[in-house]
Short mmCIF file of C-alpha atoms and ligand atoms in Angstrom, two decimals:
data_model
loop_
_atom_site.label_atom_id
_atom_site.label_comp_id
_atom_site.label_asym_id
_atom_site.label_seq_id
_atom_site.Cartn_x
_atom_site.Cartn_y
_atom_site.Cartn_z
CA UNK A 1 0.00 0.00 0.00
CA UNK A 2 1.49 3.00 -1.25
CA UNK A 3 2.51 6.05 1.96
CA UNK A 4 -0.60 7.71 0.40
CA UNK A 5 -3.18 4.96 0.97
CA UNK A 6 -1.90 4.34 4.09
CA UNK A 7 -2.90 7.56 5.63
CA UNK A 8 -6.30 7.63 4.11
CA UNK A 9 -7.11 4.71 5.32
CA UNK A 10 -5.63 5.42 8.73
CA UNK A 11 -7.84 8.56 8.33
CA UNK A 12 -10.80 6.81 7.89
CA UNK A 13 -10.15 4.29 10.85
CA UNK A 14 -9.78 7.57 12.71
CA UNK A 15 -12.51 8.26 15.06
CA UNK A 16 -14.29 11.64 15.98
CA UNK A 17 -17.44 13.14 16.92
CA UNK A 18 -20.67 11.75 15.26
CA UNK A 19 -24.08 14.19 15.99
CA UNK A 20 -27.04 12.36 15.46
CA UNK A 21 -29.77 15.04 14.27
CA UNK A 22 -30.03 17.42 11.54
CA UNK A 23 -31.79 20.68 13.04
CA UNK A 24 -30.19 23.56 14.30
CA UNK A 25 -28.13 22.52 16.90
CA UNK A 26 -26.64 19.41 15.22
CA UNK A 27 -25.62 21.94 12.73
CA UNK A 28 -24.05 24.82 14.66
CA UNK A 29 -22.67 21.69 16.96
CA UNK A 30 -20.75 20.83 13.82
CA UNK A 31 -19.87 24.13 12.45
CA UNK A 32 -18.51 25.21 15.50
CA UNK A 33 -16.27 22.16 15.72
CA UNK A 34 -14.70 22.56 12.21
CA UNK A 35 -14.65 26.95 13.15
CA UNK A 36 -12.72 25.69 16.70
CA UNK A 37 -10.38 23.89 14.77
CA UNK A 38 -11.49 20.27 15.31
CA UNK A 39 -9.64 18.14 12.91
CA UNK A 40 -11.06 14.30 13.40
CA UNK A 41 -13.63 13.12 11.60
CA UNK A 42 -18.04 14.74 12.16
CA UNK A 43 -20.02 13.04 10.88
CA UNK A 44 -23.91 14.11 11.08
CA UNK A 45 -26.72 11.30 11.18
CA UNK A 46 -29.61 13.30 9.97
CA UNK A 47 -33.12 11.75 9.34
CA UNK A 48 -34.67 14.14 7.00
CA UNK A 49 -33.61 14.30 3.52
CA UNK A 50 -33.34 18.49 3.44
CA UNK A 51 -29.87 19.85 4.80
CA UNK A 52 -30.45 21.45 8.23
CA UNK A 53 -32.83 24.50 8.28
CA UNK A 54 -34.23 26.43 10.64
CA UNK A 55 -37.68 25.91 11.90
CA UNK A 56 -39.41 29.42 13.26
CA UNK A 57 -40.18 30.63 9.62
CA UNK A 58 -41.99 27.12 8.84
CA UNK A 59 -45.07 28.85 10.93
CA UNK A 60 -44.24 32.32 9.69
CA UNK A 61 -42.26 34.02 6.74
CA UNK A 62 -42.17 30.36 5.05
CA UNK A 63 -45.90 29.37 5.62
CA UNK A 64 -46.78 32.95 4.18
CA UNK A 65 -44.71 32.50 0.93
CA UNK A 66 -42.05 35.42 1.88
CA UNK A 67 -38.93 33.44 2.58
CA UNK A 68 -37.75 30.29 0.62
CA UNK A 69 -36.62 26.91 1.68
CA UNK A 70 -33.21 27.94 0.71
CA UNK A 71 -33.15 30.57 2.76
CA UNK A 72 -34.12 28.67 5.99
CA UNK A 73 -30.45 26.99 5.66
CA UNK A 74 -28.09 28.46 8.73
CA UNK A 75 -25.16 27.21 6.49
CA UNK A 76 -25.38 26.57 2.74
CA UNK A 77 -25.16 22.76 1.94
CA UNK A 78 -21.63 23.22 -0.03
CA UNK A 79 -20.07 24.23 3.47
CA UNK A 80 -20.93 20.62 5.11
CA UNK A 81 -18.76 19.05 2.10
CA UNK A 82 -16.06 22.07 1.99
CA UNK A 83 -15.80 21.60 5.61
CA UNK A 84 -15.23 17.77 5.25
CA UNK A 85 -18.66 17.10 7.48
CA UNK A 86 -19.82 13.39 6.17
CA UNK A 87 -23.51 14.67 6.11
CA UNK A 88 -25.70 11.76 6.02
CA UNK A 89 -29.01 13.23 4.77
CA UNK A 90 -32.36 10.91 4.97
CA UNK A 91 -30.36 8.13 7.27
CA UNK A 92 -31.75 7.51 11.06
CA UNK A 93 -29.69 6.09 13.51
CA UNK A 94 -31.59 3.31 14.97
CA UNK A 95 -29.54 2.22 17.79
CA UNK A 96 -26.24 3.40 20.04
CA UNK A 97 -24.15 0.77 21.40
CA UNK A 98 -22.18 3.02 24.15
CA UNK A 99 -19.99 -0.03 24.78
CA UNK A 100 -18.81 -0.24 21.52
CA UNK A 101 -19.34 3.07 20.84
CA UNK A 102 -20.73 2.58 17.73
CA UNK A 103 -24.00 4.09 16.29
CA UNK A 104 -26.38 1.58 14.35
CA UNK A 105 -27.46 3.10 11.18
CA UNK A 106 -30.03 -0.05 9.99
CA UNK A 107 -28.96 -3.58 8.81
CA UNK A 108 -25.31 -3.74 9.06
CA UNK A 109 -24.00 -0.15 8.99
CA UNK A 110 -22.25 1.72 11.73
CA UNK A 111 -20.46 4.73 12.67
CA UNK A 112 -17.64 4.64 15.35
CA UNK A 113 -17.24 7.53 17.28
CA UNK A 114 -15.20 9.04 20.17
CA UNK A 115 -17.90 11.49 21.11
CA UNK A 116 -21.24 11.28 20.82
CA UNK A 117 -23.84 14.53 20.15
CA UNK A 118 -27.37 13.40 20.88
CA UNK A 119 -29.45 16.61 18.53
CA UNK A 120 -32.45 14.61 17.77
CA UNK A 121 -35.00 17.22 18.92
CA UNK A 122 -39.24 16.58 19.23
CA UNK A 123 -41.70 15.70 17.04
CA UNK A 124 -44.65 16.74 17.29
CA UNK A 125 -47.49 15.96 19.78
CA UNK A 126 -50.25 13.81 18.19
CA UNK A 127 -53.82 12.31 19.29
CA UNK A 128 -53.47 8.27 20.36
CA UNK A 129 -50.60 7.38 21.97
CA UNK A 130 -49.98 11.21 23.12
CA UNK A 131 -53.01 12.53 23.62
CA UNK A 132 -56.75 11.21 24.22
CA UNK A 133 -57.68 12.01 20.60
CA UNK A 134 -59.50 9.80 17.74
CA UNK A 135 -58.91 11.15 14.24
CA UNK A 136 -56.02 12.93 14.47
CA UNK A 137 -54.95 10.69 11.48
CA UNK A 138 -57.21 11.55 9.29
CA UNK A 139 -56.36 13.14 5.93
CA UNK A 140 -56.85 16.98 6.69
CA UNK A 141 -54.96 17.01 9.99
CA UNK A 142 -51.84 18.16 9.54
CA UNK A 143 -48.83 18.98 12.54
CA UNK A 144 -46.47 21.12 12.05
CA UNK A 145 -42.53 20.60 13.03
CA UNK A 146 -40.93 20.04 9.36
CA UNK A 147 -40.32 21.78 6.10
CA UNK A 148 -42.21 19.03 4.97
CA UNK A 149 -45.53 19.83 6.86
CA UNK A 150 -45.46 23.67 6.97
CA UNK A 151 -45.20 22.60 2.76
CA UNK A 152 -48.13 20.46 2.84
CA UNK A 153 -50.11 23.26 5.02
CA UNK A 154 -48.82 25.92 3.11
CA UNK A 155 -51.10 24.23 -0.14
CA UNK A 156 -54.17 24.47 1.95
CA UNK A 157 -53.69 28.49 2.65
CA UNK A 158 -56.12 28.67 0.43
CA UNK A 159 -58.86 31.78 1.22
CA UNK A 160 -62.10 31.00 2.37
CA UNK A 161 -61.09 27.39 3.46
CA UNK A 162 -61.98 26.75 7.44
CA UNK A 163 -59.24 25.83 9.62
CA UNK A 164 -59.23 24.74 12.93
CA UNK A 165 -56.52 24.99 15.03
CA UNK A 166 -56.55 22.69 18.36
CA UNK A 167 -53.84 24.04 20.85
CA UNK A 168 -53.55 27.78 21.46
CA UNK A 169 -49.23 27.90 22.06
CA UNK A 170 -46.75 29.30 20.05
CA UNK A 171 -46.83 27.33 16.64
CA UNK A 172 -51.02 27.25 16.99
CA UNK A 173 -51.12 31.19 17.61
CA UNK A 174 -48.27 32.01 14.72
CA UNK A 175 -50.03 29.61 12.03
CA UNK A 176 -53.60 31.60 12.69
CA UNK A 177 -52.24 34.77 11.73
CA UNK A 178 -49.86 33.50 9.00
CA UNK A 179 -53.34 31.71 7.61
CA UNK A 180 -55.34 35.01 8.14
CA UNK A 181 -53.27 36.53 6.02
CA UNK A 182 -54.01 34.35 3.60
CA UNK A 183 -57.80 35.08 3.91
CA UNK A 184 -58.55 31.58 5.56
CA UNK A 185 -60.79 31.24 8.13
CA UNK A 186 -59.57 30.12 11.47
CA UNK A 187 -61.22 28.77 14.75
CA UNK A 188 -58.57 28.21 17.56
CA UNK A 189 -59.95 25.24 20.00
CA UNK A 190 -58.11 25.49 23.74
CA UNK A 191 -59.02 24.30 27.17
CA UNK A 192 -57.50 27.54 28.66
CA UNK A 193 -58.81 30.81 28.80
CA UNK A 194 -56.66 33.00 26.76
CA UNK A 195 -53.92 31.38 24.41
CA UNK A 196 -50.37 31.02 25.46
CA UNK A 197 -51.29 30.76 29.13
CA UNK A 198 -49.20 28.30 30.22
CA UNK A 199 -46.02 29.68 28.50
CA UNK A 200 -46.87 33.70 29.23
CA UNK A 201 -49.57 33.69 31.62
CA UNK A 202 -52.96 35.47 31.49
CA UNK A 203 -51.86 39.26 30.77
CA UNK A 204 -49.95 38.39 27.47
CA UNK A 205 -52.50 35.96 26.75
CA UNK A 206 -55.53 38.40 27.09
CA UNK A 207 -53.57 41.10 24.47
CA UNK A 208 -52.32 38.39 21.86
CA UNK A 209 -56.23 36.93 22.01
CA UNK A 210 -57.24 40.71 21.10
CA UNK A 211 -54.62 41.09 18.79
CA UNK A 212 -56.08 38.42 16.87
CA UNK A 213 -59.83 38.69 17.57
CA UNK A 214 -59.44 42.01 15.60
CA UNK A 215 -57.45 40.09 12.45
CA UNK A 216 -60.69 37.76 12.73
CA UNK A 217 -59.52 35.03 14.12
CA UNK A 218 -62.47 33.42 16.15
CA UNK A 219 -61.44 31.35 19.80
CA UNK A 220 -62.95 28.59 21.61
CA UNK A 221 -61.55 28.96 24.94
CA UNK A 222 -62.52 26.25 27.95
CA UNK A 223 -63.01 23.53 25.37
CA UNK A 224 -61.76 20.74 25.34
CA UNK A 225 -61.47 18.41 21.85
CA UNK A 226 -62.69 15.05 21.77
CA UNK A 227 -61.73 14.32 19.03
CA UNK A 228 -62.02 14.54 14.91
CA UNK A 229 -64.41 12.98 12.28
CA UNK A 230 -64.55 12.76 8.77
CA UNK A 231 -67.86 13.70 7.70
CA UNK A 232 -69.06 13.25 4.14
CA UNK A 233 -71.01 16.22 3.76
CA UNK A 234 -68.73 18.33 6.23
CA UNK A 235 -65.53 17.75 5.44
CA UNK A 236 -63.66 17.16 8.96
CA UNK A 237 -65.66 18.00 11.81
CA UNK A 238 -63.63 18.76 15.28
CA UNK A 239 -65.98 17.48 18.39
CA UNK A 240 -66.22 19.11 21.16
CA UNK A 241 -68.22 18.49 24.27
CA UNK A 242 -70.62 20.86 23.05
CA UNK A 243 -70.85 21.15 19.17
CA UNK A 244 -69.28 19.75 16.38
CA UNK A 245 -67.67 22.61 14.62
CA UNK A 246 -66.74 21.51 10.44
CA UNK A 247 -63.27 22.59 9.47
CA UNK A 248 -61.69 21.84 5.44
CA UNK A 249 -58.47 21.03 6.95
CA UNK A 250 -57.15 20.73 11.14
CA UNK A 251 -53.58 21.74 12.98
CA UNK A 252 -53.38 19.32 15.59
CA UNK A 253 -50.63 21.95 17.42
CA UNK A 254 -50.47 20.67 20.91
CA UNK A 255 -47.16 20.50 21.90
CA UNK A 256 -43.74 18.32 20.81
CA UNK A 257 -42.43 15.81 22.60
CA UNK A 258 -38.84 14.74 22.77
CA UNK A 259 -37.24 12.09 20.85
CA UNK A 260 -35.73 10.25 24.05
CA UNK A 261 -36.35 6.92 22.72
CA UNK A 262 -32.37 6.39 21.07
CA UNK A 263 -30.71 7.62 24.65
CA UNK A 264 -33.21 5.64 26.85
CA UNK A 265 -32.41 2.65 24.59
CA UNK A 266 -28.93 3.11 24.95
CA UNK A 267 -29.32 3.25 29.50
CA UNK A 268 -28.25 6.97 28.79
CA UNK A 269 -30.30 8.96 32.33
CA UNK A 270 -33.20 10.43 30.39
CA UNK A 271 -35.74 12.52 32.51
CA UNK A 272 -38.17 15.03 30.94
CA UNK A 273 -35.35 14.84 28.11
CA UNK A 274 -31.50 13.44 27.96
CA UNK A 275 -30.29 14.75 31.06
CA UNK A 276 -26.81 16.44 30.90
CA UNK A 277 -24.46 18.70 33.24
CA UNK A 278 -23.42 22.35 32.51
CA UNK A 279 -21.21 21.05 29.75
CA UNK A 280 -23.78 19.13 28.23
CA UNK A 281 -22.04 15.61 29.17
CA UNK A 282 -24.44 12.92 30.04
CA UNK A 283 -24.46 10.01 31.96
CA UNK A 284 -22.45 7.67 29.89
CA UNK A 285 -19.39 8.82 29.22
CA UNK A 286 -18.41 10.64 25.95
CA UNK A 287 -22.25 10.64 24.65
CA UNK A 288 -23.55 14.80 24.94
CA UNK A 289 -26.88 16.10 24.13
CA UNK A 290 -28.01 19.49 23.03
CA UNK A 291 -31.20 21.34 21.98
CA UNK A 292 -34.44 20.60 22.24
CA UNK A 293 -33.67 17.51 23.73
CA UNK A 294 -31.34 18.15 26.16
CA UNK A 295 -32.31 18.31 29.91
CA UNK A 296 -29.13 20.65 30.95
CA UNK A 297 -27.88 21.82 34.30
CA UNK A 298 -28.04 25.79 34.20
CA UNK A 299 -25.67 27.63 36.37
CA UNK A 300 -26.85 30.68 36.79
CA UNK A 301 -30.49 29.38 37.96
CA UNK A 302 -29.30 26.54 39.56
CA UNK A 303 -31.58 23.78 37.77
CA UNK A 304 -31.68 21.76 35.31
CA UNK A 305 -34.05 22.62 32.44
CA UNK A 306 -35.27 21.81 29.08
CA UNK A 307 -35.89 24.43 26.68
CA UNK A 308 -37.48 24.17 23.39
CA UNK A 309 -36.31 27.32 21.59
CA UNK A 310 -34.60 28.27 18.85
CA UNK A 311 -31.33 30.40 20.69
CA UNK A 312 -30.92 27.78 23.01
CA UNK A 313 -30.53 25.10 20.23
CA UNK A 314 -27.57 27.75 18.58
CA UNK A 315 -26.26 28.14 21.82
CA UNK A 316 -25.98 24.29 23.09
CA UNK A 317 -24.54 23.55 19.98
CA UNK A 318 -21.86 25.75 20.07
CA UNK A 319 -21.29 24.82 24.19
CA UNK A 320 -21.20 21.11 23.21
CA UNK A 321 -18.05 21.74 20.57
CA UNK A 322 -16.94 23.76 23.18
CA UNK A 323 -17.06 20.92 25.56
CA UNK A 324 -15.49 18.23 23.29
CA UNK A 325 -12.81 20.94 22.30
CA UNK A 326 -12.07 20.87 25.90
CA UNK A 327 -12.60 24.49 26.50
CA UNK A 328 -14.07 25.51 30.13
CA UNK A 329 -17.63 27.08 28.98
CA UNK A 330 -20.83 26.19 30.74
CA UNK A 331 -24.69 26.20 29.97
CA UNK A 332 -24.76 29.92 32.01
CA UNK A 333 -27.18 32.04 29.91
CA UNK A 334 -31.05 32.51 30.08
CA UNK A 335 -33.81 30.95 27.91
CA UNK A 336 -34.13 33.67 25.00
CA UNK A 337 -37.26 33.43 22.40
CA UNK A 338 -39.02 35.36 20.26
CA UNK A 339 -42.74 35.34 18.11
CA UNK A 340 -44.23 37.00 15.39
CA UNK A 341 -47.90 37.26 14.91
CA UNK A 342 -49.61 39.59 12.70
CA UNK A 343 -48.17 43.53 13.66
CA UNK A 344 -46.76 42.06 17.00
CA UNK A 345 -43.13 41.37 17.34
CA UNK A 346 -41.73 40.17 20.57
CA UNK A 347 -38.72 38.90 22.55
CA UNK A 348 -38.57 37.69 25.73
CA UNK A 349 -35.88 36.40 28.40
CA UNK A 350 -35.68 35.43 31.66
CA UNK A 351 -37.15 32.50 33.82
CA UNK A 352 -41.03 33.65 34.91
CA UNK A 353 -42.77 31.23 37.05
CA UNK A 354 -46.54 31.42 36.92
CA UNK A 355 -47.15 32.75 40.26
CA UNK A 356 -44.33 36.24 39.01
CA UNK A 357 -45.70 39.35 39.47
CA UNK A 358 -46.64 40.81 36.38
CA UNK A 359 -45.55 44.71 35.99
CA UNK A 360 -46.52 46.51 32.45
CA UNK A 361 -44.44 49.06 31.47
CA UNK A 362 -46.05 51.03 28.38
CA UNK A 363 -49.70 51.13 27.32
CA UNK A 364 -50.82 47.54 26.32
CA UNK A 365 -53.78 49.11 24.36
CA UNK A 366 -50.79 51.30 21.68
CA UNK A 367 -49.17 47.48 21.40
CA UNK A 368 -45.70 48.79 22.66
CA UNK A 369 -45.05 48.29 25.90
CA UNK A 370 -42.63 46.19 28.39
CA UNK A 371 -43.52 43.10 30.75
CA UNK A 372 -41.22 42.18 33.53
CA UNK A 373 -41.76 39.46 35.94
CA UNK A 374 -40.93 40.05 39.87
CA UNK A 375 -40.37 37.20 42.42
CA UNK A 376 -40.14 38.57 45.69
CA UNK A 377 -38.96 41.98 44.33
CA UNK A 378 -36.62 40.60 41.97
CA UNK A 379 -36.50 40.71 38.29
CA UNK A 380 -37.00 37.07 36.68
CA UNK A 381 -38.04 37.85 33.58
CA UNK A 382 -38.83 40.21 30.77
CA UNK A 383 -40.85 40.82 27.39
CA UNK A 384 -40.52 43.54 25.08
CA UNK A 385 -43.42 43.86 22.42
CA UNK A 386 -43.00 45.92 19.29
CA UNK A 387 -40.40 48.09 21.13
CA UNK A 388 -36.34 46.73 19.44
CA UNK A 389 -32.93 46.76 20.51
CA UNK A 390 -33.66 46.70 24.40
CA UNK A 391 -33.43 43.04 24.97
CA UNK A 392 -29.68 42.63 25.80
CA UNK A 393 -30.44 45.69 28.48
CA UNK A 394 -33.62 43.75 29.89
CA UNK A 395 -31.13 40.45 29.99
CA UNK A 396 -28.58 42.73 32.06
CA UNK A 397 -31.54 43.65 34.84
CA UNK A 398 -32.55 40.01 35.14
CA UNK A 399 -31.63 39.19 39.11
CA UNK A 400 -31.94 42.83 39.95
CA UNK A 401 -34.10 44.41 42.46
CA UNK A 402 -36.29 47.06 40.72
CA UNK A 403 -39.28 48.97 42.39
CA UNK A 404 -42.51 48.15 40.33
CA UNK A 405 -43.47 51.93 39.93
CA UNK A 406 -40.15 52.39 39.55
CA UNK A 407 -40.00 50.24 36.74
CA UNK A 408 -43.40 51.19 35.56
CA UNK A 409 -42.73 54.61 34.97
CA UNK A 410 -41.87 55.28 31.46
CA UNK A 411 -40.48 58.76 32.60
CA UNK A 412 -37.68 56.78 33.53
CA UNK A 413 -34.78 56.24 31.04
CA UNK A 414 -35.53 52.32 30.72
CA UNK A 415 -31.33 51.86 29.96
CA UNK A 416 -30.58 53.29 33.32
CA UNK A 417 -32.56 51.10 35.09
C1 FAD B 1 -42.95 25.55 13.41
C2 FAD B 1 -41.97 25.94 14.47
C3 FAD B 1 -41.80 27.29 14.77
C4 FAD B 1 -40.90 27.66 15.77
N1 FAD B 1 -40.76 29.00 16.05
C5 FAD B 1 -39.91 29.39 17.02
C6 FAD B 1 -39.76 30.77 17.35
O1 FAD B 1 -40.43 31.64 16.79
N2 FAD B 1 -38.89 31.13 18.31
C7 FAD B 1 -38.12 30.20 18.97
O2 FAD B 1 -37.34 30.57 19.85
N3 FAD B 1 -38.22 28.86 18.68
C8 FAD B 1 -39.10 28.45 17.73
N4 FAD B 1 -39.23 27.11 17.42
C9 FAD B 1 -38.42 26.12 18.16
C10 FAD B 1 -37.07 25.85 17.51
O3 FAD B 1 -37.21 25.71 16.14
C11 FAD B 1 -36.48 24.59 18.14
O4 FAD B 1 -36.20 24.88 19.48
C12 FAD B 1 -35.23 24.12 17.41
O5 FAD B 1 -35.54 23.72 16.11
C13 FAD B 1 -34.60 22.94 18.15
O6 FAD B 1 -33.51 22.47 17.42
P1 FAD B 1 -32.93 20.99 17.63
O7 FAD B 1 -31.81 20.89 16.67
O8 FAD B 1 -32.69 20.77 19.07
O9 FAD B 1 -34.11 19.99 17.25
P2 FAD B 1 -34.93 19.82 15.93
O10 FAD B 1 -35.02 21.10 15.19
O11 FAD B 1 -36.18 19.13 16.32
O12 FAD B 1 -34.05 18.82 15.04
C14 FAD B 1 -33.88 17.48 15.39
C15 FAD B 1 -33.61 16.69 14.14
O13 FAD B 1 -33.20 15.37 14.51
C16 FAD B 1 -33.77 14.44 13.61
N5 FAD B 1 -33.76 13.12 14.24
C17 FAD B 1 -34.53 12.68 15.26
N6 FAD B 1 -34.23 11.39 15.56
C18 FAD B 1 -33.24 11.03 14.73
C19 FAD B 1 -32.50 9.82 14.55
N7 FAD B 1 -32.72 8.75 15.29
N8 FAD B 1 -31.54 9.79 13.57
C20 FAD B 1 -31.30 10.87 12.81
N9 FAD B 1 -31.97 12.05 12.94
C21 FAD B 1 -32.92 12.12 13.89
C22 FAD B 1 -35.15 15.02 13.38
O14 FAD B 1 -35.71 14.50 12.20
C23 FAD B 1 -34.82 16.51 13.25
O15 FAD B 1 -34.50 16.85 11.93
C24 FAD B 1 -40.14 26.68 16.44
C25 FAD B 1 -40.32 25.33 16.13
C26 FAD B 1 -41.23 24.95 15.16
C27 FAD B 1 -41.41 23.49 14.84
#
């Protein structure tokens, strides 16, 4: 064997990180290797058959025709090959054998590795083995997590067609106005009162459910779906304890759950997802997880905490090459997100617990205004609607102790706070 073949093939005994995923923290995961210098072999396991995009425009800008699927790409797909990344689009790994260290890619193929990235995200929530729901498999209900679905629901933006929307969170409240402004008709189904209660509480709730009351969205609040029926003069028709209500096509958008089943498999600790330290190392040695997924010991709150947002997927990738590049970073910052729902623009950040006091800053009624959250006098959280470039200065008074009229008081230079 000539000095040439040698190495290559020494190269390819080499081992080196494999990431097992495909979404947006796989990919800045492996970006941020190559960018950190890492010279072994990545290789990325990643189930769909599109090279990893980003997922918040697949119930916005996407769904309402005014970004393309190209554009959804954090890097381009010639970077993964210029980068030497083996990107393994459309495979699933099926098993991981920590003893051998060895991911099982179906039949007889494998991938050695010396670390381990587990990226593999949620899926989406659905009716039977989820949720106490028959006919959630019916043609006509759709979910929405992939390029593939917000496709498939982007075909039925068609105006005048009924949708109904069971689940009043993020992706249920961001697909009503991206399908209102496509002249559908939408009905939004939820048990609570207002939507988004559970993630923003009642005050939020009560202005987004105005917001879109007056884009004519219509709500069903306190009711709870039975399920869904194919009627033959109806179309679908979504039961409810009280009425059936008819609908030409149904988002079933009641929450994701994590893809746990590969780590629990593999005796990797899982709890509400795979549960890591501040470096994102799991139980079994070598083997990290990141992202959606990841259940990951925050430092500055002291817990450990799984968050299903699109900054903390960037962030845990980069933290997890960080890790395996054997620099000393930990998981230290707060959950960021943001939404996007007809005029109204928002970030928030922070950690609010439900019981928070809630002080408005602004006039909730002009759409601009300023939430923060108060435990005990102190500033957990905070939400800035349709007012930009004051989030990293709401980040810095998280932990701070802030009057309420104090911070009420828009006669008070909010950056000197
Ligand atoms: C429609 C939508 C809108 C959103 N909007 C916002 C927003 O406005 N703001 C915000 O902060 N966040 C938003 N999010 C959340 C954000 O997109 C997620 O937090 C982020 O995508 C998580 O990235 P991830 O890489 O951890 O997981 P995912 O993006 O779920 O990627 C995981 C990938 O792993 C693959 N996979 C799973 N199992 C295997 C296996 N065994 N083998 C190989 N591959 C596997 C999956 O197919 C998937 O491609 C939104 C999410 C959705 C779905």
């Amino acid at each position: 064997m000539s000095e040439a073949a040698m190495k290559e093939a020494s190269a390819h005994d080499e081992l080196g990180t494999v990431v097992i995923g495909g979404g947006l923290a796989a990919a800045h995961c492996v970006h941020a290797l190559r960018e950190g210098g890492y010279a072994k072999p990545i290789t990325l396991i990643a189930s769909e058959k599109e090279v990893p995009y980003e997922r918040p425009p697949l119930s916005k800008e996407f769904l309402q025709g005014k970004k393309p699927a190209q554009e959804l790409e954090p890097f381009l797909a010639g970077w993964y090959a210029d980068a030497d990344v083996d990107l393994r689009l459309g495979t699933t790994a099926e098993s991981i054998d920590t003893a051998a260290k060895q991911v099982n890619l179906g039949g007889s193929a494998t991938v050695g590795y010396e670390s381990l990235v587990i990226a593999t995200g949620c899926r989406s929530r659905l009716g039977g083995r989820d949720a106490n729901m028959d006919g959630w498999d019916l043609p006509g209900v759709y979910t929405l997590r992939s390029l593939e679905d917000s496709t498939k629901i982007k075909e039925q933006l068609v105006s005048g067609k009924n949708l109904v929307i069971i689940g009043a969170g993020w992706i249920g409240m961001e697909v009503a106005a991206s399908a209102r402004a496509a002249g559908v008709e939408v009905t939004v189904i939820t048990p609570d009162k207002v939507p988004l209660a559970t993630a923003m509480g009642s005050e939020f709730g009560s202005h987004v459910a105005q917001l879109h009351l007056a884009n004519g969205v219509q709500f069903r609040f306190g009711t709870a779906v039975s399920g869904i029926a194919s009627d033959p003069q109806k179309g679908l028709v979504v039961r409810t304890a009280t009425d059936d209500i008819p609908a030409d096509f149904v988002l079933l958008a009641i929450g994701a759950v994590p893809n746990n089943e590969l780590a629990v498999a593999a005796g990797i600790d899982v709890g509400t997802g795979v549960v890591v330290d501040e470096r994102l190392r799991s139980s079994t040695p070598n083997v990290l997880a990141i992202g959606d997924i990841a259940e990951a010991y925050n430092t500055t709150l002291g817990r450990a905490m799984r968050v299903e947002h699109w900054d903390n997927a960037i962030r845990q990738g980069k933290l997890a090459a960080a890790t395996i590049l054997g620099r000393d970073e930990s998981y230290d910052w707060l959950p960021y997100f943001f939404t996007d729902q007809f005029d109204l623009g928002m970030e928030y950040v922070g950690d609010r617990a439900a019981d928070d006091e809630v002080v408005v800053r602004g006039d909730m009624a002009v759409g601009e205004f300023i939430i923060f959250w108060l435990r005990q006098g102190m500033i957990t959280a905070a939400m800035n609607v349709n007012i930009w470039d004051v989030n990293d200065h709401l980040r810095s008074m998280i932990g701070k102790h802030v009057p309420a009229p104090t911070l009420q008081d828009t006669g008070n230079d909010l950056m000197a706070l």
